[in-house]
């Protein structure tokens, strides 16, 4: 079967950036920044994005472009005879499925809140009543299940039309709209009366505040965020490498994806922090910031119904772009492994993801007593822990070792593929860093993500 290619370089960049741009940027980044003291965290985040994110991203893209298939088949095409690197392809497929088992629910939350602002649900509500809208949503399995189903069905319908006519065409328009929305929202937020204090907190490094938080914990949090923001390790980026042409070297393409990803993350901060300081909201209020705190900000703001609707439309585009990208990875993996047609995979895959996503929905209501990771946790927390703390760092380590070790594809093959084409090239002098230092940094992320939860469970 002839391999599809992107219709344009812009299409590749926007679709790949759309995969990276998601809840990690527009929800987790501002939250973690607020919890870790602001500007110093952002400084270290950018440093680790360059030193860790871009190199591993080029490796995942290189495996895809050289192997011309989804993860498992690409490994099989490149691995030394007799080795089993292609087994990681199954882990990539499982990771993508588990990710979508809860990501579709969160995307449904975004869609629901967009509709609620459009239809005036929040109009006239008291400050005490606004947070209860989210509480009521979580308590209703039918409403939450409906919006999850909308995200799943729309995602597979778009992907059923193929790479160029479905994913690329829709993602380009959606990403352009997302970028325009975020600029409009950021400008509006910056012009609020108390914006200056919020901007200072977000953008100006305050080492004293970082020391209060614990500089070591700030650095580790920045390392984690810079790594996870790119969705590396489960083949979600590798699949777009398999659709790439060879016109451009991979370091430059990876850098452009990171620039778009970072632009959205920083812009989300420009929206949220000025609004928080203007209306006296704590910037470290955690995940409740998006669905309980910010809606209160919008209801107290002139034209708040419009600005709230635009904000959650932006959030919907950000999360749905990731849904489309990961669905494409799932579809491509199954097509390569089982040799099914795209339409068949979309129908069967859509039904499977719908059913598999129900535990996340029910974990907030019908199965609310189930606390898999300790008191106060839900099914979503368990699924997110499996993907974010285990499969992403382990998967990235596999891609890294495959590309730099003599037991895998090897550094020479990787660097040749990465530097094929015009543009920014990956220097060969970085070989010792890739072989000896970068694996240790990824192991630090892995251990830091696993140990606290395991320790907590053992002590429970």
CSV table of C-alpha atoms in Angstrom, one decimal:
chain,number,residue,atom,x,y,z
A,1,UNK,CA,0.0,0.0,0.0
A,2,UNK,CA,1.4,3.4,-1.0
A,3,UNK,CA,2.4,5.5,2.0
A,4,UNK,CA,0.5,8.8,2.3
A,5,UNK,CA,2.4,12.1,2.5
A,6,UNK,CA,1.5,15.5,3.9
A,7,UNK,CA,0.3,17.8,1.2
A,8,UNK,CA,2.5,20.6,2.4
A,9,UNK,CA,5.3,21.4,4.9
A,10,UNK,CA,2.9,23.8,6.7
A,11,UNK,CA,0.4,20.9,7.1
A,12,UNK,CA,3.1,18.7,8.7
A,13,UNK,CA,4.2,21.5,11.1
A,14,UNK,CA,0.6,22.4,12.1
A,15,UNK,CA,-0.6,18.8,12.5
A,16,UNK,CA,2.6,17.9,14.5
A,17,UNK,CA,2.3,21.0,16.6
A,18,UNK,CA,-1.4,20.2,17.1
A,19,UNK,CA,-0.4,16.9,18.6
A,20,UNK,CA,2.1,18.5,21.0
A,21,UNK,CA,-0.3,21.4,21.8
A,22,UNK,CA,-2.9,20.1,24.2
A,23,UNK,CA,-4.0,20.1,27.7
A,24,UNK,CA,-0.3,20.0,28.8
A,25,UNK,CA,0.1,23.5,27.3
A,26,UNK,CA,-3.1,25.3,28.1
A,27,UNK,CA,-4.0,23.7,31.4
A,28,UNK,CA,-0.9,22.0,33.0
A,29,UNK,CA,1.7,24.6,32.0
A,30,UNK,CA,0.0,27.6,33.7
A,31,UNK,CA,-0.9,25.5,36.7
A,32,UNK,CA,2.6,24.1,37.2
A,33,UNK,CA,4.1,27.5,36.5
A,34,UNK,CA,1.9,29.0,39.2
A,35,UNK,CA,2.8,26.2,41.7
A,36,UNK,CA,6.5,26.6,41.0
A,37,UNK,CA,6.9,30.4,41.5
A,38,UNK,CA,6.6,31.7,37.9
A,39,UNK,CA,9.5,33.1,35.9
A,40,UNK,CA,12.3,30.9,37.1
A,41,UNK,CA,10.3,27.8,36.2
A,42,UNK,CA,9.7,29.2,32.7
A,43,UNK,CA,13.4,29.9,32.3
A,44,UNK,CA,14.3,26.3,33.1
A,45,UNK,CA,11.4,24.9,31.1
A,46,UNK,CA,12.8,26.6,27.9
A,47,UNK,CA,16.3,25.3,28.7
A,48,UNK,CA,15.2,21.7,29.0
A,49,UNK,CA,12.9,22.0,26.0
A,50,UNK,CA,16.1,22.7,23.9
A,51,UNK,CA,18.4,20.2,25.6
A,52,UNK,CA,15.9,17.3,26.0
A,53,UNK,CA,12.7,17.9,24.0
A,54,UNK,CA,14.2,18.7,20.6
A,55,UNK,CA,16.7,15.8,20.5
A,56,UNK,CA,14.2,13.1,21.4
A,57,UNK,CA,11.7,14.6,19.0
A,58,UNK,CA,14.2,14.4,16.1
A,59,UNK,CA,14.7,10.7,17.0
A,60,UNK,CA,11.1,9.8,17.0
A,61,UNK,CA,10.6,11.6,13.7
A,62,UNK,CA,13.8,10.0,12.2
A,63,UNK,CA,12.5,6.5,13.0
A,64,UNK,CA,9.2,7.3,11.3
A,65,UNK,CA,10.7,8.9,8.2
A,66,UNK,CA,13.3,6.2,7.7
A,67,UNK,CA,10.9,3.3,8.6
A,68,UNK,CA,8.0,4.7,6.6
A,69,UNK,CA,5.4,3.1,8.9
A,70,UNK,CA,3.9,3.3,12.3
A,71,UNK,CA,6.1,2.5,15.3
A,72,UNK,CA,6.1,-1.3,15.3
A,73,UNK,CA,6.6,-1.7,11.6
A,74,UNK,CA,9.2,1.1,11.5
A,75,UNK,CA,11.2,-0.6,14.2
A,76,UNK,CA,11.0,-3.8,12.2
A,77,UNK,CA,12.2,-2.2,9.1
A,78,UNK,CA,15.2,-0.6,10.8
A,79,UNK,CA,16.3,-2.9,13.6
A,80,UNK,CA,19.2,-5.3,13.3
A,81,UNK,CA,18.1,-8.9,12.4
A,82,UNK,CA,17.1,-11.0,15.4
A,83,UNK,CA,16.4,-8.1,17.7
A,84,UNK,CA,13.0,-7.2,19.3
A,85,UNK,CA,12.8,-3.4,19.2
A,86,UNK,CA,9.5,-3.7,17.3
A,87,UNK,CA,7.8,-5.0,20.5
A,88,UNK,CA,7.8,-1.3,21.5
A,89,UNK,CA,5.3,-0.7,18.8
A,90,UNK,CA,2.7,-2.6,20.9
A,91,UNK,CA,3.5,-0.4,23.9
A,92,UNK,CA,3.0,2.7,21.6
A,93,UNK,CA,-0.4,1.5,20.5
A,94,UNK,CA,-1.4,0.6,24.1
A,95,UNK,CA,-0.1,4.0,25.3
A,96,UNK,CA,-2.1,5.9,22.7
A,97,UNK,CA,-5.3,4.0,23.5
A,98,UNK,CA,-4.9,4.5,27.3
A,99,UNK,CA,-4.2,8.2,26.6
A,100,UNK,CA,-7.5,8.5,24.6
A,101,UNK,CA,-9.4,6.7,27.3
A,102,UNK,CA,-9.3,9.9,29.4
A,103,UNK,CA,-8.2,12.6,27.0
A,104,UNK,CA,-11.5,12.3,25.2
A,105,UNK,CA,-13.4,13.0,28.5
A,106,UNK,CA,-11.4,16.1,29.2
A,107,UNK,CA,-11.9,17.3,25.6
A,108,UNK,CA,-15.6,16.8,26.3
A,109,UNK,CA,-15.4,19.0,29.4
A,110,UNK,CA,-13.9,21.8,27.1
A,111,UNK,CA,-16.7,21.3,24.6
A,112,UNK,CA,-19.3,21.4,27.3
A,113,UNK,CA,-18.0,24.6,28.8
A,114,UNK,CA,-17.9,26.3,25.4
A,115,UNK,CA,-21.6,25.5,24.9
A,116,UNK,CA,-22.4,26.5,28.5
A,117,UNK,CA,-20.9,30.0,27.9
A,118,UNK,CA,-22.5,30.4,24.5
A,119,UNK,CA,-26.0,29.5,25.9
A,120,UNK,CA,-25.6,31.7,29.0
A,121,UNK,CA,-25.5,29.0,31.6
A,122,UNK,CA,-23.1,31.1,33.8
A,123,UNK,CA,-25.1,34.4,33.3
A,124,UNK,CA,-26.4,35.7,36.6
A,125,UNK,CA,-24.8,33.0,38.7
A,126,UNK,CA,-23.3,34.0,42.1
A,127,UNK,CA,-19.6,33.5,42.8
A,128,UNK,CA,-20.4,30.5,45.0
A,129,UNK,CA,-22.6,28.9,42.4
A,130,UNK,CA,-20.2,29.1,39.4
A,131,UNK,CA,-17.8,26.3,40.7
A,132,UNK,CA,-20.8,24.0,41.3
A,133,UNK,CA,-21.4,23.9,37.5
A,134,UNK,CA,-18.3,21.7,37.2
A,135,UNK,CA,-19.3,19.6,40.2
A,136,UNK,CA,-22.7,19.0,38.6
A,137,UNK,CA,-21.0,18.0,35.3
A,138,UNK,CA,-18.8,15.4,37.0
A,139,UNK,CA,-21.8,14.0,38.9
A,140,UNK,CA,-23.8,13.4,35.7
A,141,UNK,CA,-22.5,10.4,33.8
A,142,UNK,CA,-25.0,11.0,31.0
A,143,UNK,CA,-23.9,14.6,30.2
A,144,UNK,CA,-20.2,13.8,30.6
A,145,UNK,CA,-20.6,10.6,28.5
A,146,UNK,CA,-22.4,12.5,25.8
A,147,UNK,CA,-19.6,15.1,25.4
A,148,UNK,CA,-17.0,12.3,25.5
A,149,UNK,CA,-18.9,10.5,22.7
A,150,UNK,CA,-19.0,13.7,20.6
A,151,UNK,CA,-15.2,14.0,20.9
A,152,UNK,CA,-14.7,10.3,19.9
A,153,UNK,CA,-17.1,10.3,17.0
A,154,UNK,CA,-15.9,13.6,15.5
A,155,UNK,CA,-12.3,12.5,15.8
A,156,UNK,CA,-12.7,9.2,14.0
A,157,UNK,CA,-15.0,10.8,11.4
A,158,UNK,CA,-12.3,13.4,10.5
A,159,UNK,CA,-9.6,10.7,10.4
A,160,UNK,CA,-11.7,8.4,8.2
A,161,UNK,CA,-11.1,10.8,5.3
A,162,UNK,CA,-7.4,10.1,5.3
A,163,UNK,CA,-4.3,12.1,6.0
A,164,UNK,CA,-4.6,14.9,3.5
A,165,UNK,CA,-8.4,15.2,3.2
A,166,UNK,CA,-9.2,14.6,6.8
A,167,UNK,CA,-6.5,15.2,9.5
A,168,UNK,CA,-4.3,17.7,7.6
A,169,UNK,CA,-7.2,19.7,6.1
A,170,UNK,CA,-9.2,20.0,9.4
A,171,UNK,CA,-6.1,20.5,11.6
A,172,UNK,CA,-4.7,23.3,9.5
A,173,UNK,CA,-7.9,25.4,9.9
A,174,UNK,CA,-8.3,24.5,13.5
A,175,UNK,CA,-4.7,25.4,14.4
A,176,UNK,CA,-4.9,28.7,12.5
A,177,UNK,CA,-8.1,29.5,14.4
A,178,UNK,CA,-6.5,28.4,17.7
A,179,UNK,CA,-3.5,30.7,17.1
A,180,UNK,CA,-5.8,33.7,16.3
A,181,UNK,CA,-8.0,33.0,19.3
A,182,UNK,CA,-5.0,32.9,21.7
A,183,UNK,CA,-3.6,36.2,20.4
A,184,UNK,CA,-7.0,37.9,20.8
A,185,UNK,CA,-7.4,36.4,24.3
A,186,UNK,CA,-3.9,37.3,25.4
A,187,UNK,CA,-4.1,40.9,24.2
A,188,UNK,CA,-7.5,41.3,26.1
A,189,UNK,CA,-6.0,39.8,29.3
A,190,UNK,CA,-2.9,42.0,29.1
A,191,UNK,CA,-5.0,45.1,28.9
A,192,UNK,CA,-6.9,44.3,32.2
A,193,UNK,CA,-6.3,46.7,35.0
A,194,UNK,CA,-4.1,44.4,37.2
A,195,UNK,CA,-2.2,42.7,34.3
A,196,UNK,CA,1.2,44.1,35.2
A,197,UNK,CA,1.5,42.1,38.5
A,198,UNK,CA,0.4,38.9,36.7
A,199,UNK,CA,2.9,39.5,33.9
A,200,UNK,CA,5.7,40.1,36.4
A,201,UNK,CA,4.9,36.9,38.3
A,202,UNK,CA,4.8,34.9,35.0
A,203,UNK,CA,7.7,36.3,33.0
A,204,UNK,CA,10.3,37.8,35.4
A,205,UNK,CA,12.5,35.3,37.2
A,206,UNK,CA,12.3,35.8,41.0
A,207,UNK,CA,15.0,33.6,42.5
A,208,UNK,CA,13.9,34.3,46.0
A,209,UNK,CA,10.4,33.0,45.3
A,210,UNK,CA,12.0,29.9,43.6
A,211,UNK,CA,14.1,29.3,46.6
A,212,UNK,CA,11.0,29.4,48.8
A,213,UNK,CA,9.4,26.7,46.6
A,214,UNK,CA,12.7,24.7,46.6
A,215,UNK,CA,15.0,25.3,43.6
A,216,UNK,CA,15.5,21.6,43.1
A,217,UNK,CA,11.8,20.8,42.8
A,218,UNK,CA,11.3,23.8,40.5
A,219,UNK,CA,14.1,22.4,38.2
A,220,UNK,CA,12.6,18.9,38.2
A,221,UNK,CA,9.1,20.2,37.5
A,222,UNK,CA,10.5,22.3,34.5
A,223,UNK,CA,12.3,19.2,33.2
A,224,UNK,CA,9.1,17.1,33.5
A,225,UNK,CA,6.9,19.8,31.8
A,226,UNK,CA,9.4,20.4,28.9
A,227,UNK,CA,9.5,16.7,28.2
A,228,UNK,CA,5.8,15.7,28.5
A,229,UNK,CA,4.6,18.7,26.5
A,230,UNK,CA,5.7,17.2,23.2
A,231,UNK,CA,3.8,13.9,23.6
A,232,UNK,CA,7.0,11.8,23.1
A,233,UNK,CA,7.4,8.1,23.6
A,234,UNK,CA,4.1,6.5,22.3
A,235,UNK,CA,4.6,7.0,18.6
A,236,UNK,CA,2.2,10.0,18.3
A,237,UNK,CA,5.0,12.0,16.7
A,238,UNK,CA,6.7,9.1,15.0
A,239,UNK,CA,3.7,8.5,12.7
A,240,UNK,CA,4.0,12.0,11.3
A,241,UNK,CA,7.6,11.4,10.6
A,242,UNK,CA,6.5,8.4,8.4
A,243,UNK,CA,4.3,10.8,6.4
A,244,UNK,CA,7.2,13.4,5.9
A,245,UNK,CA,9.0,14.2,2.7
A,246,UNK,CA,12.9,14.5,2.8
A,247,UNK,CA,13.2,18.2,1.9
A,248,UNK,CA,14.1,19.4,5.3
A,249,UNK,CA,16.5,18.3,8.1
A,250,UNK,CA,14.7,17.1,11.3
A,251,UNK,CA,16.4,19.4,13.8
A,252,UNK,CA,14.9,22.5,12.2
A,253,UNK,CA,11.4,20.9,11.9
A,254,UNK,CA,11.6,19.8,15.5
A,255,UNK,CA,12.6,23.3,16.6
A,256,UNK,CA,9.7,24.8,14.7
A,257,UNK,CA,7.2,22.4,16.4
A,258,UNK,CA,8.7,23.4,19.8
A,259,UNK,CA,8.4,27.1,19.0
A,260,UNK,CA,4.7,26.7,18.1
A,261,UNK,CA,4.2,24.5,21.2
A,262,UNK,CA,5.9,27.0,23.5
A,263,UNK,CA,4.1,30.0,21.9
A,264,UNK,CA,0.8,28.5,22.9
A,265,UNK,CA,1.9,27.5,26.4
A,266,UNK,CA,3.3,31.0,27.1
A,267,UNK,CA,0.3,32.6,25.5
A,268,UNK,CA,-2.0,30.6,27.8
A,269,UNK,CA,0.0,32.0,30.7
A,270,UNK,CA,-0.5,35.5,29.3
A,271,UNK,CA,-4.2,34.9,29.3
A,272,UNK,CA,-4.5,33.3,32.8
A,273,UNK,CA,-2.0,35.1,35.1
A,274,UNK,CA,-3.1,38.7,34.3
A,275,UNK,CA,-6.7,37.7,34.8
A,276,UNK,CA,-5.9,35.9,38.1
A,277,UNK,CA,-4.1,39.0,39.5
A,278,UNK,CA,-6.7,41.4,38.3
A,279,UNK,CA,-9.5,39.6,40.1
A,280,UNK,CA,-7.5,38.5,43.1
A,281,UNK,CA,-7.3,34.8,42.3
A,282,UNK,CA,-4.4,32.6,43.5
A,283,UNK,CA,-2.3,31.5,40.5
A,284,UNK,CA,-1.4,28.2,42.2
A,285,UNK,CA,-5.0,27.0,42.6
A,286,UNK,CA,-4.2,23.9,40.6
A,287,UNK,CA,-6.4,22.0,38.1
A,288,UNK,CA,-9.6,23.7,39.4
A,289,UNK,CA,-8.2,26.9,37.9
A,290,UNK,CA,-9.7,26.2,34.5
A,291,UNK,CA,-13.1,24.9,35.3
A,292,UNK,CA,-14.0,26.6,38.6
A,293,UNK,CA,-11.8,29.6,39.1
A,294,UNK,CA,-11.6,31.1,35.6
A,295,UNK,CA,-15.3,30.9,34.9
A,296,UNK,CA,-15.8,33.1,37.9
A,297,UNK,CA,-13.3,35.6,36.4
A,298,UNK,CA,-15.2,35.6,33.2
A,299,UNK,CA,-18.6,36.2,34.9
A,300,UNK,CA,-17.2,39.2,36.6
A,301,UNK,CA,-15.6,40.6,33.5
A,302,UNK,CA,-17.2,43.0,31.0
A,303,UNK,CA,-18.3,40.9,28.1
A,304,UNK,CA,-17.5,37.8,30.1
A,305,UNK,CA,-19.9,35.6,28.3
A,306,UNK,CA,-18.1,36.2,25.0
A,307,UNK,CA,-14.6,36.0,26.5
A,308,UNK,CA,-15.5,32.8,28.3
A,309,UNK,CA,-16.9,31.2,25.1
A,310,UNK,CA,-13.8,32.2,23.1
A,311,UNK,CA,-11.5,30.8,25.9
A,312,UNK,CA,-13.2,27.4,25.9
A,313,UNK,CA,-13.4,27.3,22.1
A,314,UNK,CA,-9.6,27.8,22.2
A,315,UNK,CA,-9.3,25.1,24.8
A,316,UNK,CA,-11.5,22.8,22.7
A,317,UNK,CA,-9.3,23.3,19.6
A,318,UNK,CA,-6.1,22.7,21.7
A,319,UNK,CA,-7.3,19.4,23.2
A,320,UNK,CA,-9.2,18.2,20.0
A,321,UNK,CA,-6.0,18.7,17.9
A,322,UNK,CA,-4.3,16.1,20.1
A,323,UNK,CA,-7.2,13.8,19.9
A,324,UNK,CA,-7.1,13.8,16.1
A,325,UNK,CA,-3.3,13.3,16.0
A,326,UNK,CA,-3.3,10.3,18.5
A,327,UNK,CA,-6.3,8.8,16.7
A,328,UNK,CA,-4.3,8.9,13.5
A,329,UNK,CA,-1.5,7.0,15.3
A,330,UNK,CA,-3.9,4.4,16.5
A,331,UNK,CA,-5.4,4.0,13.1
A,332,UNK,CA,-2.0,3.7,11.3
A,333,UNK,CA,-0.8,1.2,13.9
A,334,UNK,CA,-3.8,-1.1,13.4
A,335,UNK,CA,-3.7,-0.7,9.6
A,336,UNK,CA,0.0,-1.8,9.6
A,337,UNK,CA,-0.5,-4.6,12.1
A,338,UNK,CA,-3.8,-6.1,10.9
A,339,UNK,CA,-3.8,-4.8,7.3
A,340,UNK,CA,-7.4,-3.5,7.7
A,341,UNK,CA,-8.8,-0.6,5.6
A,342,UNK,CA,-8.9,2.9,7.2
A,343,UNK,CA,-12.7,2.9,7.2
A,344,UNK,CA,-12.8,-0.5,9.0
A,345,UNK,CA,-10.3,0.7,11.6
A,346,UNK,CA,-12.3,3.9,12.2
A,347,UNK,CA,-15.6,2.1,12.8
A,348,UNK,CA,-14.2,-0.7,15.0
A,349,UNK,CA,-11.7,1.7,16.7
A,350,UNK,CA,-14.3,4.3,17.4
A,351,UNK,CA,-16.6,1.7,19.1
A,352,UNK,CA,-13.7,0.4,21.1
A,353,UNK,CA,-12.5,3.8,22.3
A,354,UNK,CA,-16.1,4.8,23.2
A,355,UNK,CA,-16.4,1.7,25.4
A,356,UNK,CA,-12.9,2.0,26.8
A,357,UNK,CA,-13.5,5.7,27.8
A,358,UNK,CA,-16.5,4.9,30.0
A,359,UNK,CA,-14.5,4.0,33.1
A,360,UNK,CA,-13.0,7.5,33.2
A,361,UNK,CA,-16.5,9.0,32.9
A,362,UNK,CA,-18.0,6.7,35.6
A,363,UNK,CA,-15.0,7.2,37.9
A,364,UNK,CA,-16.4,10.6,38.9
A,365,UNK,CA,-19.9,9.4,39.8
A,366,UNK,CA,-21.1,5.8,39.6
A,367,UNK,CA,-17.6,4.4,40.5
A,368,UNK,CA,-16.7,7.4,42.7
A,369,UNK,CA,-15.7,5.3,45.6
A,370,UNK,CA,-12.9,3.7,43.6
A,371,UNK,CA,-9.6,5.5,44.5
A,372,UNK,CA,-6.9,3.6,42.6
A,373,UNK,CA,-4.0,5.8,43.7
A,374,UNK,CA,-5.1,6.7,47.2
A,375,UNK,CA,-7.8,8.9,48.7
A,376,UNK,CA,-9.2,11.5,46.4
A,377,UNK,CA,-8.0,9.9,43.1
A,378,UNK,CA,-10.1,8.7,40.2
A,379,UNK,CA,-9.8,6.4,37.2
A,380,UNK,CA,-8.5,9.4,35.2
A,381,UNK,CA,-5.6,9.8,37.7
A,382,UNK,CA,-4.7,6.1,37.2
A,383,UNK,CA,-4.8,6.3,33.4
A,384,UNK,CA,-2.8,9.6,33.4
A,385,UNK,CA,-0.3,8.0,35.8
A,386,UNK,CA,0.2,5.0,33.5
A,387,UNK,CA,0.8,7.2,30.4
A,388,UNK,CA,2.6,10.2,31.8
A,389,UNK,CA,4.7,8.6,34.5
A,390,UNK,CA,5.5,5.3,32.9
A,391,UNK,CA,4.8,4.9,29.1
A,392,UNK,CA,6.0,8.4,28.0
A,393,UNK,CA,9.4,8.4,29.7
A,394,UNK,CA,10.1,4.6,29.1
A,395,UNK,CA,9.0,5.0,25.4
A,396,UNK,CA,11.2,8.0,24.9
A,397,UNK,CA,14.1,6.1,26.5
A,398,UNK,CA,13.5,3.2,24.0
A,399,UNK,CA,13.5,5.6,21.0
A,400,UNK,CA,16.7,7.2,22.4
A,401,UNK,CA,18.6,3.9,22.9
A,402,UNK,CA,17.4,2.6,19.5
A,403,UNK,CA,18.9,5.7,17.8
A,404,UNK,CA,22.2,5.9,19.7
A,405,UNK,CA,23.3,2.4,20.7
A,406,UNK,CA,25.1,-0.1,18.5
A,407,UNK,CA,22.5,-2.8,19.5
A,408,UNK,CA,19.8,-0.7,17.8
A,409,UNK,CA,19.6,1.4,14.7
A,410,UNK,CA,22.8,3.2,15.7
A,411,UNK,CA,23.9,6.8,15.9
A,412,UNK,CA,25.4,7.0,12.4
A,413,UNK,CA,22.1,5.9,10.8
A,414,UNK,CA,20.1,8.3,13.0
A,415,UNK,CA,22.3,11.3,12.4
A,416,UNK,CA,22.3,10.6,8.6
A,417,UNK,CA,18.5,10.5,8.6
A,418,UNK,CA,18.1,13.5,10.9
A,419,UNK,CA,20.4,15.7,8.7
A,420,UNK,CA,18.9,14.6,5.4
A,421,UNK,CA,17.5,17.7,3.7
A,422,UNK,CA,17.9,21.5,4.0
A,423,UNK,CA,18.0,23.5,7.2
A,424,UNK,CA,19.3,23.2,10.8
A,425,UNK,CA,21.3,20.0,11.4
A,426,UNK,CA,22.0,18.0,14.4
A,427,UNK,CA,25.8,18.2,15.3
A,428,UNK,CA,27.6,14.9,15.5
A,429,UNK,CA,29.6,16.3,18.4
A,430,UNK,CA,26.5,15.8,20.6
A,431,UNK,CA,26.9,12.0,20.4
A,432,UNK,CA,28.4,11.6,23.9
A,433,UNK,CA,25.6,13.7,25.4
A,434,UNK,CA,23.0,11.6,23.6
A,435,UNK,CA,24.6,8.3,24.7
A,436,UNK,CA,25.5,9.0,28.3
A,437,UNK,CA,23.7,12.1,29.7
A,438,UNK,CA,20.3,12.3,28.0
A,439,UNK,CA,19.4,8.7,29.1
A,440,UNK,CA,20.2,9.6,32.7
A,441,UNK,CA,18.0,12.7,32.5
A,442,UNK,CA,15.1,10.6,31.2
A,443,UNK,CA,15.6,8.1,34.0
A,444,UNK,CA,15.5,11.0,36.5
A,445,UNK,CA,12.1,11.9,35.1
A,446,UNK,CA,10.9,8.3,35.2
A,447,UNK,CA,12.0,7.8,38.8
A,448,UNK,CA,10.7,11.2,40.0
A,449,UNK,CA,7.3,10.3,38.5
A,450,UNK,CA,7.1,6.8,39.9
A,451,UNK,CA,8.6,6.9,43.4
A,452,UNK,CA,6.3,9.4,45.2
A,453,UNK,CA,3.1,7.5,44.0
A,454,UNK,CA,4.6,4.0,44.8
A,455,UNK,CA,5.8,5.2,48.2
A,456,UNK,CA,2.3,6.7,48.9
A,457,UNK,CA,0.6,3.4,47.9
A,458,UNK,CA,2.9,1.3,50.0
A,459,UNK,CA,2.4,3.5,53.0
A,460,UNK,CA,-1.4,3.5,52.7
